[in-house]
mmCIF file of C-alpha atoms in Angstrom:
data_model
loop_
_atom_site.group_PDB
_atom_site.id
_atom_site.type_symbol
_atom_site.label_atom_id
_atom_site.label_comp_id
_atom_site.label_asym_id
_atom_site.label_seq_id
_atom_site.Cartn_x
_atom_site.Cartn_y
_atom_site.Cartn_z
ATOM 1 C CA MET W 1 99.267 52.435 127.606
ATOM 2 C CA LYS W 2 98.471 55.919 128.862
ATOM 3 C CA ASN W 3 95.997 55.955 131.706
ATOM 4 C CA GLN W 4 92.836 57.794 130.676
ATOM 5 C CA LEU W 5 89.979 58.998 132.785
ATOM 6 C CA ASN W 6 86.793 58.877 130.716
ATOM 7 C CA ILE W 7 83.954 60.056 132.917
ATOM 8 C CA SER W 8 80.764 61.859 131.944
ATOM 9 C CA PHE W 9 79.269 64.476 134.230
ATOM 10 C CA PRO W 10 76.240 63.044 136.083
ATOM 11 C CA GLN W 11 73.058 65.048 135.995
ATOM 12 C CA SER W 12 71.416 66.211 139.183
ATOM 13 C CA PRO W 13 68.074 64.504 139.895
ATOM 14 C CA THR W 14 65.231 67.020 139.669
ATOM 15 C CA THR W 15 62.106 64.873 140.010
ATOM 16 C CA PRO W 16 61.043 62.093 142.414
ATOM 17 C CA PRO W 17 60.953 58.479 141.243
ATOM 18 C CA ARG W 18 57.900 57.515 139.192
ATOM 19 C CA ASP W 19 56.840 54.860 141.686
ATOM 20 C CA VAL W 20 56.159 57.474 144.372
ATOM 21 C CA PRO W 21 52.331 57.635 144.555
ATOM 22 C CA ASN W 22 52.026 61.088 146.096
ATOM 23 C CA CYS W 23 54.521 63.642 144.796
ATOM 24 C CA ASN W 24 53.211 66.217 147.264
ATOM 25 C CA ALA W 25 54.654 64.053 150.022
ATOM 26 C CA TRP W 26 58.159 64.219 148.495
ATOM 27 C CA PRO W 27 60.437 65.566 151.254
ATOM 28 C CA SER W 28 61.729 69.111 150.930
ATOM 29 C CA MET W 29 65.345 69.598 149.910
ATOM 30 C CA PRO W 30 67.710 69.890 152.901
ATOM 31 C CA ARG W 31 69.011 73.434 153.345
ATOM 32 C CA PRO W 32 72.713 72.675 152.640
ATOM 33 C CA VAL W 33 71.741 70.887 149.416
ATOM 34 C CA ALA W 34 69.423 73.711 148.331
ATOM 35 C CA GLU W 35 72.122 76.304 149.006
ATOM 36 C CA MET W 36 74.690 74.244 147.103
ATOM 37 C CA LYS W 37 72.489 73.919 144.023
ATOM 38 C CA ALA W 38 71.532 77.597 144.115
ATOM 39 C CA ARG W 39 75.211 78.559 144.260
ATOM 40 C CA TYR W 40 76.751 76.056 141.825
ATOM 41 C CA GLY W 41 73.925 74.804 139.601
ATOM 42 C CA ASN W 42 73.630 71.235 138.379
ATOM 43 C CA ALA W 43 76.183 68.445 138.759
ATOM 44 C CA GLY W 44 78.054 69.310 135.573
ATOM 45 C CA GLN W 45 78.347 72.970 136.544
ATOM 46 C CA PHE W 46 79.490 71.991 140.020
ATOM 47 C CA LEU W 47 82.263 69.775 138.629
ATOM 48 C CA ALA W 48 83.280 72.502 136.187
ATOM 49 C CA THR W 49 83.678 74.893 139.119
ATOM 50 C CA PHE W 50 85.776 72.787 141.474
ATOM 51 C CA THR W 51 88.614 71.811 139.175
ATOM 52 C CA PRO W 52 92.238 71.118 140.166
ATOM 53 C CA GLU W 53 93.196 74.632 139.039
ATOM 54 C CA LEU W 54 91.452 75.922 142.173
ATOM 55 C CA GLU W 55 93.961 74.159 144.422
ATOM 56 C CA LEU W 56 96.244 77.203 144.448
ATOM 57 C CA GLN W 57 93.354 79.433 145.493
ATOM 58 C CA ALA W 58 92.486 77.061 148.323
ATOM 59 C CA ALA W 59 96.098 77.252 149.509
ATOM 60 C CA ARG W 60 96.176 81.053 149.287
ATOM 61 C CA PHE W 61 92.884 81.447 151.134
ATOM 62 C CA MET W 62 93.155 78.672 153.708
ATOM 63 C CA GLU W 63 90.706 80.213 156.163
ATOM 64 C CA ARG W 64 87.997 80.266 153.498
ATOM 65 C CA ALA W 65 88.918 76.739 152.439
ATOM 66 C CA TYR W 66 88.233 75.576 155.993
ATOM 67 C CA LEU W 67 85.411 77.874 157.086
ATOM 68 C CA GLY W 68 83.830 79.033 153.838
ATOM 69 C CA LYS W 69 80.538 77.991 152.275
ATOM 70 C CA ALA W 70 81.798 75.228 149.997
ATOM 71 C CA PRO W 71 79.798 71.992 150.465
ATOM 72 C CA ALA W 72 81.038 68.925 152.297
ATOM 73 C CA LEU W 73 81.317 65.598 150.480
ATOM 74 C CA GLU W 74 78.192 64.311 152.241
ATOM 75 C CA THR W 75 76.239 67.294 150.881
ATOM 76 C CA VAL W 76 77.550 66.627 147.373
ATOM 77 C CA VAL W 77 76.383 63.012 147.642
ATOM 78 C CA SER W 78 72.963 64.078 148.944
ATOM 79 C CA GLY W 79 72.444 66.718 146.273
ATOM 80 C CA TYR W 80 74.161 65.354 143.179
ATOM 81 C CA GLY W 81 74.559 61.662 143.930
ATOM 82 C CA GLU W 82 77.548 59.535 144.850
ATOM 83 C CA ASP W 83 78.683 59.276 141.220
ATOM 84 C CA THR W 84 79.308 63.025 141.124
ATOM 85 C CA ALA W 85 81.421 62.887 144.281
ATOM 86 C CA VAL W 86 83.398 59.967 142.835
ATOM 87 C CA VAL W 87 83.995 61.899 139.597
ATOM 88 C CA LEU W 88 85.228 64.909 141.584
ATOM 89 C CA LEU W 89 87.713 62.799 143.529
ATOM 90 C CA CYS W 90 88.865 60.899 140.446
ATOM 91 C CA LEU W 91 89.554 64.171 138.644
ATOM 92 C CA LEU W 92 91.721 65.334 141.547
ATOM 93 C CA VAL W 93 93.603 62.031 141.661
ATOM 94 C CA GLU W 94 94.042 61.997 137.885
ATOM 95 C CA ASP W 95 95.571 65.454 138.156
ATOM 96 C CA VAL W 96 98.120 63.990 140.582
ATOM 97 C CA ASN W 97 98.710 61.205 138.045
ATOM 98 C CA ASN W 98 99.612 63.816 135.451
ATOM 99 C CA PHE W 99 101.682 65.889 137.872
ATOM 100 C CA VAL W 100 103.872 63.208 139.402
ATOM 101 C CA GLY W 101 106.799 62.092 137.266
ATOM 102 C CA VAL W 102 106.552 58.335 137.762
ATOM 103 C CA LYS W 103 106.143 55.582 135.200
ATOM 104 C CA GLU W 104 103.283 53.697 136.847
ATOM 105 C CA LYS W 105 100.101 55.752 137.139
ATOM 106 C CA MET W 106 97.078 54.879 139.237
ATOM 107 C CA PRO W 107 94.455 53.124 137.057
ATOM 108 C CA VAL W 108 90.878 54.384 136.970
ATOM 109 C CA SER W 109 89.602 51.321 138.851
ATOM 110 C CA ARG W 110 91.945 52.107 141.750
ATOM 111 C CA GLN W 111 90.995 55.781 141.619
ATOM 112 C CA LYS W 112 87.332 54.856 142.047
ATOM 113 C CA GLU W 113 88.165 52.550 144.936
ATOM 114 C CA LEU W 114 90.173 55.322 146.593
ATOM 115 C CA ALA W 115 87.292 57.746 146.045
ATOM 116 C CA GLY W 116 84.921 55.348 147.804
ATOM 117 C CA ILE W 117 87.279 55.100 150.779
ATOM 118 C CA ILE W 118 87.537 58.891 151.078
ATOM 119 C CA LEU W 119 83.748 59.280 150.857
ATOM 120 C CA THR W 120 83.291 56.688 153.601
ATOM 121 C CA GLU W 121 86.013 57.896 155.962
ATOM 122 C CA TYR W 122 85.856 61.669 155.429
ATOM 123 C CA PRO W 123 82.287 62.698 154.462
ATOM 124 C CA VAL W 124 82.557 65.974 156.423
ATOM 125 C CA LEU W 125 85.498 67.268 154.378
ATOM 126 C CA LYS W 126 84.585 70.309 152.317
ATOM 127 C CA VAL W 127 85.412 70.337 148.644
ATOM 128 C CA THR W 128 87.774 73.266 149.235
ATOM 129 C CA GLU W 129 89.546 71.285 151.957
ATOM 130 C CA LEU W 130 90.141 68.499 149.454
ATOM 131 C CA LEU W 131 91.607 71.033 147.040
ATOM 132 C CA LEU W 132 93.920 72.209 149.808
ATOM 133 C CA PHE W 133 94.931 68.629 150.605
ATOM 134 C CA PHE W 134 95.788 67.789 147.006
ATOM 135 C CA HIS W 135 97.768 71.013 146.704
ATOM 136 C CA ARG W 136 99.847 70.023 149.723
ATOM 137 C CA LEU W 137 100.192 66.495 148.385
ATOM 138 C CA LYS W 138 101.672 67.828 145.137
ATOM 139 C CA CYS W 139 103.950 70.139 147.122
ATOM 140 C CA GLY W 140 105.595 67.067 148.679
ATOM 141 C CA ARG W 141 104.434 68.015 152.136
ATOM 142 C CA TYR W 142 103.770 64.388 153.072
ATOM 143 C CA GLY W 143 106.699 62.856 151.196
ATOM 144 C CA ARG W 144 107.072 61.755 147.606
ATOM 145 C CA PHE W 145 105.860 58.967 145.375
ATOM 146 C CA TYR W 146 108.415 56.322 144.470
ATOM 147 C CA GLY W 147 107.870 54.484 141.211
ATOM 148 C CA MET W 148 104.060 54.743 141.240
ATOM 149 C CA VAL W 149 101.110 56.850 142.373
ATOM 150 C CA ASP W 150 100.208 54.868 145.478
ATOM 151 C CA ALA W 151 96.652 54.913 146.882
ATOM 152 C CA LEU W 152 97.891 53.888 150.327
ATOM 153 C CA PHE W 153 100.319 56.794 150.307
ATOM 154 C CA ILE W 154 97.405 59.163 149.628
ATOM 155 C CA THR W 155 95.243 57.726 152.424
ATOM 156 C CA SER W 156 98.203 57.960 154.828
ATOM 157 C CA ALA W 157 98.752 61.572 153.793
ATOM 158 C CA LEU W 158 95.053 62.257 154.456
ATOM 159 C CA LEU W 159 95.530 61.170 158.067
ATOM 160 C CA GLN W 160 98.261 63.791 158.433
ATOM 161 C CA PHE W 161 96.105 66.406 156.737
ATOM 162 C CA MET W 162 93.215 65.758 159.127
ATOM 163 C CA GLU W 163 95.497 66.502 162.069
ATOM 164 C CA GLU W 164 96.650 69.710 160.374
ATOM 165 C CA ARG W 165 93.010 70.557 159.703
ATOM 166 C CA ARG W 166 92.060 70.120 163.351
ATOM 167 C CA LYS W 167 94.774 72.501 164.514
ATOM 168 C CA GLU W 168 94.288 75.089 161.783
ATOM 169 C CA VAL W 169 90.492 75.220 162.090
ATOM 170 C CA SER W 170 90.848 75.725 165.850
ATOM 171 C CA ARG W 171 93.317 78.543 165.263
ATOM 172 C CA TYR W 172 91.119 80.313 162.707
ATOM 173 C CA LYS W 173 88.015 79.988 164.876
ATOM 174 C CA ALA W 174 89.896 81.344 167.896
ATOM 175 C CA ALA W 175 91.089 84.317 165.841
ATOM 176 C CA ARG W 176 87.539 85.032 164.655
ATOM 177 C CA GLU W 177 86.224 84.831 168.179
ATOM 178 C CA LYS W 178 88.905 87.264 169.343
ATOM 179 C CA GLU W 179 87.946 89.675 166.565
ATOM 180 C CA ARG W 180 84.299 89.512 167.592
ATOM 181 C CA GLU W 181 85.160 90.176 171.214
ATOM 182 C CA GLN W 182 87.294 93.169 170.275
ATOM 183 C CA GLY W 183 84.796 94.409 167.697
ATOM 184 C CA ALA W 184 87.479 94.314 165.057
ATOM 185 C CA CYS W 185 86.779 94.331 161.351
ATOM 186 C CA PRO W 186 89.065 92.579 158.877
ATOM 187 C CA SER W 187 91.254 95.112 157.106
ATOM 188 C CA ALA W 188 90.699 95.628 153.404
ATOM 189 C CA THR W 189 93.641 94.434 151.353
ATOM 190 C CA GLY W 190 92.406 95.500 147.954
ATOM 191 C CA GLY W 191 92.803 91.911 146.745
ATOM 192 C CA ILE W 192 90.243 89.375 145.610
ATOM 193 C CA THR W 193 88.655 86.917 147.996
ATOM 194 C CA TYR W 194 88.225 83.209 147.366
ATOM 195 C CA ASP W 195 84.436 83.532 146.969
ATOM 196 C CA GLU W 196 84.910 86.462 144.598
ATOM 197 C CA TYR W 197 87.306 84.342 142.534
ATOM 198 C CA LEU W 198 84.668 81.597 142.229
ATOM 199 C CA ALA W 199 82.033 84.147 141.211
ATOM 200 C CA LEU W 200 84.313 85.600 138.531
ATOM 201 C CA LYS W 201 85.120 82.105 137.269
ATOM 202 C CA ARG W 202 81.428 81.212 136.953
ATOM 203 C CA ARG W 203 80.667 84.532 135.227
ATOM 204 C CA LYS W 204 83.478 83.975 132.734
ATOM 205 C CA GLU W 205 82.248 80.458 131.941
ATOM 206 C CA SER W 206 78.696 81.759 131.429
ATOM 207 C CA ASN W 207 79.920 84.386 128.965
ATOM 208 C CA HIS W 208 81.606 81.677 126.885
ATOM 209 C CA GLU W 209 78.526 79.465 126.682
#
């Protein structure tokens, strides 16, 4: 039977629980969460933005994937709830399911378990970094799947990615620091940036609504 991922988009909570006696005492929204919601909208809009098709853009604009303004998983959980973060991860894993030519796919129950492990072990990973990781995974950078889409293979590959991330982030930060010291400005290439691509994507989706 074909593995299917049937998940509805969670809605972002907008009001405090009814059992809170004094709504004026409700804590203010943390800045990263507020910025995330202002940029991407509610949970459904957020999930519609960060789809597997953005993996190529993350790979083409690696510096922005690492150092850009995309939210970390812990911010997604704080702002949209853990269910939204799980849906995001399951969608990325399901895309691998469809990409890899093996007979045994990863079932939804295992996808959710894998998502929980990633949320627990790597809460600081940005969404764009996850897109970059899954792009590299599909490129065969960490090896190939044999016979089945293996959750343990993915978690092992994540360990390798985190080491790559450490080195690459250090290199990009060092380059930025050198530019600041020299007063250099990035040269204009005439191309489109990663953030501009996201803005165009959101504008296009709004025009079709």
